[in-house]
Amino acid sequence: AQSVAQPEDQVNVAEGNPLTVKCTYSVSGNPYLFWYVQYPNRGLQFLLKYITGDNLVKGSYGFEAEFNKSQTSFHLKKPSALVSDSALYFCAVGSANTGKLIFGQGTTLQVKP
Amino acid sequence: DGGITQSPKYLFRKEGQNVTLSCEQNLNHDAMYWYRQDPGQGLRLIYYSQIVNDFQKGDIAEGYSVSREKKESFPLTVTSAQKNPTAFYLCATAWGGVVQPQHFGDGTRLSIL
């Protein structure tokens, strides 16, 4: 079965501190992993993806994610959070077997000044 | 995303009424998707289409119908059989296959009168 878990409904960090938003997945075969961000009443915006290659993936707006095959995780990270990073973040996993993306339930990131 | 237009932004449905949500794209993408977003549940796939005149059911297709007569257009009809239609509906496009990032419109919020 194909599934994604984002164990935290909300993550709170202070501006300037590092942030981590967690994601674990389950999929048959090789995983295709994505992070998206959503601002209120808007669609999702693509941040980064892992298909193959280097386990550390760099994306938009200074975000990066680390693929860990043994822990089946794909955590989103940023060295220094900005207030403007406050939004809803979704992890998604795709499988060539199903041809579909499955999304996690989302994590709200709150960055306080 | 400027290349994907969803209309209307807000829509109200009366009991027993069918309503149609529009999704138009000028990105020349082959694949188009419809998702439903409910608070705390992430995105769930309703229907998707990889090519004109062909589409497949997603995970929650009951009470919905689609057509794909043109590459640029993928309208979603919410029928009276959908008993709980209140949600935020998102249309997405991609070049094709799960390895490609999906691009999202800004959604239509459907409510029951």
mmCIF file of C-alpha atoms in Angstrom:
data_model
loop_
_atom_site.group_PDB
_atom_site.id
_atom_site.type_symbol
_atom_site.label_atom_id
_atom_site.label_comp_id
_atom_site.label_asym_id
_atom_site.label_seq_id
_atom_site.Cartn_x
_atom_site.Cartn_y
_atom_site.Cartn_z
ATOM 1 C CA ALA A 1 0.000 0.000 0.000
ATOM 2 C CA GLN A 2 1.109 3.546 -0.722
ATOM 3 C CA SER A 3 0.890 6.020 2.159
ATOM 4 C CA VAL A 4 2.427 9.136 3.648
ATOM 5 C CA ALA A 5 2.497 10.253 7.268
ATOM 6 C CA GLN A 6 3.227 13.715 8.593
ATOM 7 C CA PRO A 7 3.299 13.103 12.339
ATOM 8 C CA GLU A 8 2.999 16.742 13.416
ATOM 9 C CA ASP A 9 -0.117 18.800 12.780
ATOM 10 C CA GLN A 10 1.807 21.974 13.631
ATOM 11 C CA VAL A 11 5.426 23.002 14.021
ATOM 12 C CA ASN A 12 6.369 26.218 15.819
ATOM 13 C CA VAL A 13 9.784 27.832 15.434
ATOM 14 C CA ALA A 14 11.307 31.221 16.104
ATOM 15 C CA GLU A 15 12.512 33.311 13.202
ATOM 16 C CA GLY A 16 16.166 32.638 12.468
ATOM 17 C CA ASN A 17 16.111 29.155 13.981
ATOM 18 C CA PRO A 18 16.390 25.978 11.907
ATOM 19 C CA LEU A 19 13.179 24.171 11.054
ATOM 20 C CA THR A 20 12.283 20.565 10.308
ATOM 21 C CA VAL A 21 8.963 19.240 9.031
ATOM 22 C CA LYS A 22 8.782 15.458 9.208
ATOM 23 C CA CYS A 23 7.511 12.976 6.622
ATOM 24 C CA THR A 24 7.581 9.195 6.452
ATOM 25 C CA TYR A 25 6.277 7.079 3.603
ATOM 26 C CA SER A 26 5.363 3.586 2.498
ATOM 27 C CA VAL A 27 5.402 2.517 -1.140
ATOM 28 C CA SER A 28 6.106 -0.530 -3.285
ATOM 29 C CA GLY A 29 9.117 -0.040 -5.466
ATOM 30 C CA ASN A 30 11.174 3.107 -5.778
ATOM 31 C CA PRO A 31 9.597 6.169 -4.168
ATOM 32 C CA TYR A 32 9.167 9.502 -5.907
ATOM 33 C CA LEU A 33 8.966 12.089 -3.117
ATOM 34 C CA PHE A 34 7.768 15.674 -3.199
ATOM 35 C CA TRP A 35 7.252 18.643 -0.898
ATOM 36 C CA TYR A 36 4.663 21.323 -1.591
ATOM 37 C CA VAL A 37 3.669 24.504 0.255
ATOM 38 C CA GLN A 38 0.210 26.045 0.418
ATOM 39 C CA TYR A 39 -0.732 29.571 1.457
ATOM 40 C CA PRO A 40 -4.310 30.367 2.554
ATOM 41 C CA ASN A 41 -6.919 30.023 -0.189
ATOM 42 C CA ARG A 42 -4.276 29.200 -2.793
ATOM 43 C CA GLY A 43 -3.147 26.120 -4.671
ATOM 44 C CA LEU A 44 -0.060 24.113 -3.797
ATOM 45 C CA GLN A 45 3.371 25.268 -4.894
ATOM 46 C CA PHE A 46 6.125 22.764 -5.672
ATOM 47 C CA LEU A 47 9.231 23.064 -3.448
ATOM 48 C CA LEU A 48 11.432 20.089 -4.269
ATOM 49 C CA LYS A 49 11.517 16.446 -5.278
ATOM 50 C CA TYR A 50 13.582 13.300 -4.878
ATOM 51 C CA ILE A 51 13.589 10.791 -7.706
ATOM 52 C CA THR A 52 17.055 9.283 -7.548
ATOM 53 C CA GLY A 53 20.654 10.280 -6.803
ATOM 54 C CA ASP A 54 21.971 12.414 -3.944
ATOM 55 C CA ASN A 55 20.017 11.926 -0.739
ATOM 56 C CA LEU A 56 20.107 15.658 0.046
ATOM 57 C CA VAL A 57 17.837 17.580 -2.279
ATOM 58 C CA LYS A 58 17.833 21.379 -2.518
ATOM 59 C CA GLY A 59 14.723 23.253 -3.557
ATOM 60 C CA SER A 60 13.062 26.638 -3.717
ATOM 61 C CA TYR A 61 13.277 29.414 -1.087
ATOM 62 C CA GLY A 62 16.243 27.833 0.732
ATOM 63 C CA PHE A 63 14.446 24.596 1.596
ATOM 64 C CA GLU A 64 16.100 21.208 1.413
ATOM 65 C CA ALA A 65 15.093 17.645 2.216
ATOM 66 C CA GLU A 66 16.960 14.512 3.124
ATOM 67 C CA PHE A 67 15.946 11.141 1.750
ATOM 68 C CA ASN A 68 16.609 8.287 4.181
ATOM 69 C CA LYS A 69 15.791 4.924 2.654
ATOM 70 C CA SER A 70 16.357 2.844 5.795
ATOM 71 C CA GLN A 71 13.999 5.040 7.835
ATOM 72 C CA THR A 72 11.638 5.636 4.888
ATOM 73 C CA SER A 73 11.709 9.336 5.668
ATOM 74 C CA PHE A 74 11.927 12.546 3.674
ATOM 75 C CA HIS A 75 12.110 15.403 6.180
ATOM 76 C CA LEU A 76 11.959 19.017 4.997
ATOM 77 C CA LYS A 77 14.530 21.387 6.468
ATOM 78 C CA LYS A 78 15.669 24.987 6.359
ATOM 79 C CA PRO A 79 18.681 26.396 8.219
ATOM 80 C CA SER A 80 17.081 29.719 9.149
ATOM 81 C CA ALA A 81 13.308 30.190 9.241
ATOM 82 C CA LEU A 82 11.519 33.334 8.054
ATOM 83 C CA VAL A 83 8.139 34.606 9.197
ATOM 84 C CA SER A 84 7.073 34.408 5.555
ATOM 85 C CA ASP A 85 7.686 30.624 5.642
ATOM 86 C CA SER A 86 4.543 30.272 7.761
ATOM 87 C CA ALA A 87 2.194 28.098 5.697
ATOM 88 C CA LEU A 88 0.800 24.579 5.263
ATOM 89 C CA TYR A 89 3.321 22.015 4.019
ATOM 90 C CA PHE A 90 2.492 18.762 2.263
ATOM 91 C CA CYS A 91 4.653 15.745 1.634
ATOM 92 C CA ALA A 92 3.653 13.442 -1.246
ATOM 93 C CA VAL A 93 4.823 10.081 -2.555
ATOM 94 C CA GLY A 94 4.375 8.717 -6.047
ATOM 95 C CA SER A 95 4.726 5.202 -7.313
ATOM 96 C CA ALA A 96 5.317 4.015 -10.851
ATOM 97 C CA ASN A 97 3.155 1.019 -9.935
ATOM 98 C CA THR A 98 0.037 3.097 -9.332
ATOM 99 C CA GLY A 99 0.826 6.188 -11.378
ATOM 100 C CA LYS A 100 -0.625 8.344 -8.605
ATOM 101 C CA LEU A 101 0.548 10.748 -5.935
ATOM 102 C CA ILE A 102 -0.547 10.249 -2.346
ATOM 103 C CA PHE A 103 -0.425 13.305 -0.068
ATOM 104 C CA GLY A 104 0.123 13.519 3.662
ATOM 105 C CA GLN A 105 -2.420 15.360 5.769
ATOM 106 C CA GLY A 106 -0.256 18.460 5.971
ATOM 107 C CA THR A 107 1.773 20.250 8.653
ATOM 108 C CA THR A 108 1.170 23.863 9.575
ATOM 109 C CA LEU A 109 4.417 25.743 10.068
ATOM 110 C CA GLN A 110 4.242 28.799 12.308
ATOM 111 C CA VAL A 111 7.332 31.004 12.426
ATOM 112 C CA LYS A 112 7.212 33.652 15.135
ATOM 113 C CA PRO A 113 9.246 36.896 15.086
ATOM 114 C CA ASP B 1 0.013 29.301 -10.960
ATOM 115 C CA GLY B 2 -0.710 31.664 -13.848
ATOM 116 C CA GLY B 3 -0.954 28.794 -16.341
ATOM 117 C CA ILE B 4 -3.904 27.068 -14.665
ATOM 118 C CA THR B 5 -7.224 28.836 -14.257
ATOM 119 C CA GLN B 6 -9.934 27.490 -12.001
ATOM 120 C CA SER B 7 -13.346 29.098 -11.961
ATOM 121 C CA PRO B 8 -15.358 30.146 -10.158
ATOM 122 C CA LYS B 9 -13.349 30.841 -7.004
ATOM 123 C CA TYR B 10 -16.459 30.354 -4.825
ATOM 124 C CA LEU B 11 -19.510 28.261 -5.682
ATOM 125 C CA PHE B 12 -22.704 27.464 -3.849
ATOM 126 C CA ARG B 13 -24.843 24.422 -4.473
ATOM 127 C CA LYS B 14 -28.432 23.775 -3.586
ATOM 128 C CA GLU B 15 -29.659 20.343 -2.578
ATOM 129 C CA GLY B 16 -30.224 18.094 -5.597
ATOM 130 C CA GLN B 17 -28.270 20.344 -7.933
ATOM 131 C CA ASN B 18 -25.335 19.426 -10.174
ATOM 132 C CA VAL B 19 -22.547 21.988 -10.463
ATOM 133 C CA THR B 20 -19.539 22.115 -12.763
ATOM 134 C CA LEU B 21 -16.098 23.399 -11.824
ATOM 135 C CA SER B 22 -13.881 24.648 -14.607
ATOM 136 C CA CYS B 23 -10.160 23.980 -15.044
ATOM 137 C CA GLU B 24 -8.269 25.422 -18.016
ATOM 138 C CA GLN B 25 -4.514 25.262 -18.635
ATOM 139 C CA ASN B 26 -2.144 26.827 -21.155
ATOM 140 C CA LEU B 27 0.965 24.897 -20.059
ATOM 141 C CA ASN B 28 0.528 22.255 -22.772
ATOM 142 C CA HIS B 29 0.648 19.566 -20.095
ATOM 143 C CA ASP B 30 -0.706 16.144 -20.984
ATOM 144 C CA ALA B 31 -1.893 15.095 -17.523
ATOM 145 C CA MET B 32 -4.618 16.770 -15.506
ATOM 146 C CA TYR B 33 -5.921 15.942 -12.020
ATOM 147 C CA TRP B 34 -8.759 16.846 -9.686
ATOM 148 C CA TYR B 35 -8.256 16.753 -5.917
ATOM 149 C CA ARG B 36 -10.519 17.404 -3.007
ATOM 150 C CA GLN B 37 -9.066 19.081 0.092
ATOM 151 C CA ASP B 38 -10.742 18.833 3.484
ATOM 152 C CA PRO B 39 -9.249 20.244 6.703
ATOM 153 C CA GLY B 40 -6.805 17.823 8.302
ATOM 154 C CA GLN B 41 -7.117 15.247 5.513
ATOM 155 C CA GLY B 42 -4.678 16.428 2.923
ATOM 156 C CA LEU B 43 -5.559 16.060 -0.747
ATOM 157 C CA ARG B 44 -7.536 13.131 -2.123
ATOM 158 C CA LEU B 45 -7.598 12.255 -5.812
ATOM 159 C CA ILE B 46 -11.000 12.352 -7.521
ATOM 160 C CA TYR B 47 -10.209 11.799 -11.228
ATOM 161 C CA TYR B 48 -7.208 12.103 -13.491
ATOM 162 C CA SER B 49 -6.526 12.140 -17.193
ATOM 163 C CA GLN B 50 -3.247 11.360 -18.959
ATOM 164 C CA ILE B 51 -4.498 12.073 -22.465
ATOM 165 C CA VAL B 52 -7.412 13.634 -24.306
ATOM 166 C CA ASN B 53 -10.616 11.530 -24.365
ATOM 167 C CA ASP B 54 -9.365 9.278 -21.580
ATOM 168 C CA PHE B 55 -9.625 9.518 -17.802
ATOM 169 C CA GLN B 56 -9.458 7.278 -14.738
ATOM 170 C CA LYS B 57 -11.152 7.226 -11.367
ATOM 171 C CA GLY B 58 -9.132 8.235 -8.378
ATOM 172 C CA ASP B 59 -9.693 7.262 -4.769
ATOM 173 C CA ILE B 60 -12.974 9.146 -4.198
ATOM 174 C CA ALA B 61 -14.722 9.279 -7.600
ATOM 175 C CA GLU B 62 -18.245 8.481 -6.388
ATOM 176 C CA GLY B 63 -20.608 11.400 -6.941
ATOM 177 C CA TYR B 64 -18.288 13.122 -9.429
ATOM 178 C CA SER B 65 -17.885 13.063 -13.206
ATOM 179 C CA VAL B 66 -15.354 14.536 -15.647
ATOM 180 C CA SER B 67 -14.673 14.931 -19.343
ATOM 181 C CA ARG B 68 -11.487 15.565 -21.327
ATOM 182 C CA GLU B 69 -12.516 16.661 -24.808
ATOM 183 C CA LYS B 70 -9.637 19.130 -25.190
ATOM 184 C CA LYS B 71 -6.087 19.066 -23.917
ATOM 185 C CA GLU B 72 -6.566 22.438 -22.254
ATOM 186 C CA SER B 73 -9.751 21.659 -20.337
ATOM 187 C CA PHE B 74 -10.778 19.172 -17.633
ATOM 188 C CA PRO B 75 -14.121 20.172 -16.069
ATOM 189 C CA LEU B 76 -15.390 18.455 -12.925
ATOM 190 C CA THR B 77 -19.107 17.988 -12.261
ATOM 191 C CA VAL B 78 -20.217 17.497 -8.686
ATOM 192 C CA THR B 79 -23.478 15.605 -8.944
ATOM 193 C CA SER B 80 -26.392 15.433 -6.527
ATOM 194 C CA ALA B 81 -25.152 11.938 -5.622
ATOM 195 C CA GLN B 82 -22.228 13.514 -3.762
ATOM 196 C CA LYS B 83 -23.775 13.932 -0.333
ATOM 197 C CA ASN B 84 -20.988 15.913 1.276
ATOM 198 C CA PRO B 85 -19.630 18.196 -1.443
ATOM 199 C CA THR B 86 -18.473 21.059 0.781
ATOM 200 C CA ALA B 87 -14.715 21.244 0.221
ATOM 201 C CA PHE B 88 -11.882 23.033 -1.523
ATOM 202 C CA TYR B 89 -11.335 21.578 -5.019
ATOM 203 C CA LEU B 90 -7.933 21.775 -6.670
ATOM 204 C CA CYS B 91 -7.018 21.125 -10.273
ATOM 205 C CA ALA B 92 -3.443 20.180 -11.163
ATOM 206 C CA THR B 93 -1.473 19.487 -14.319
ATOM 207 C CA ALA B 94 1.811 17.777 -15.137
ATOM 208 C CA TRP B 95 3.880 16.733 -18.130
ATOM 209 C CA GLY B 96 2.914 13.181 -17.326
ATOM 210 C CA GLY B 97 3.923 10.407 -14.962
ATOM 211 C CA VAL B 98 4.481 10.572 -11.249
ATOM 212 C CA VAL B 99 8.103 11.684 -11.588
ATOM 213 C CA GLN B 100 6.991 15.107 -12.776
ATOM 214 C CA PRO B 101 5.919 17.812 -10.294
ATOM 215 C CA GLN B 102 2.289 18.799 -10.467
ATOM 216 C CA HIS B 103 1.277 22.412 -10.954
ATOM 217 C CA PHE B 104 -1.841 23.591 -9.149
ATOM 218 C CA GLY B 105 -4.564 26.111 -9.792
ATOM 219 C CA ASP B 106 -5.860 28.337 -6.987
ATOM 220 C CA GLY B 107 -8.900 26.199 -6.298
ATOM 221 C CA THR B 108 -12.664 26.470 -6.095
ATOM 222 C CA ARG B 109 -14.392 26.502 -2.736
ATOM 223 C CA LEU B 110 -17.762 24.756 -2.925
ATOM 224 C CA SER B 111 -20.384 25.202 -0.219
ATOM 225 C CA ILE B 112 -23.906 23.943 0.323
ATOM 226 C CA LEU B 113 -26.729 26.474 0.617
#
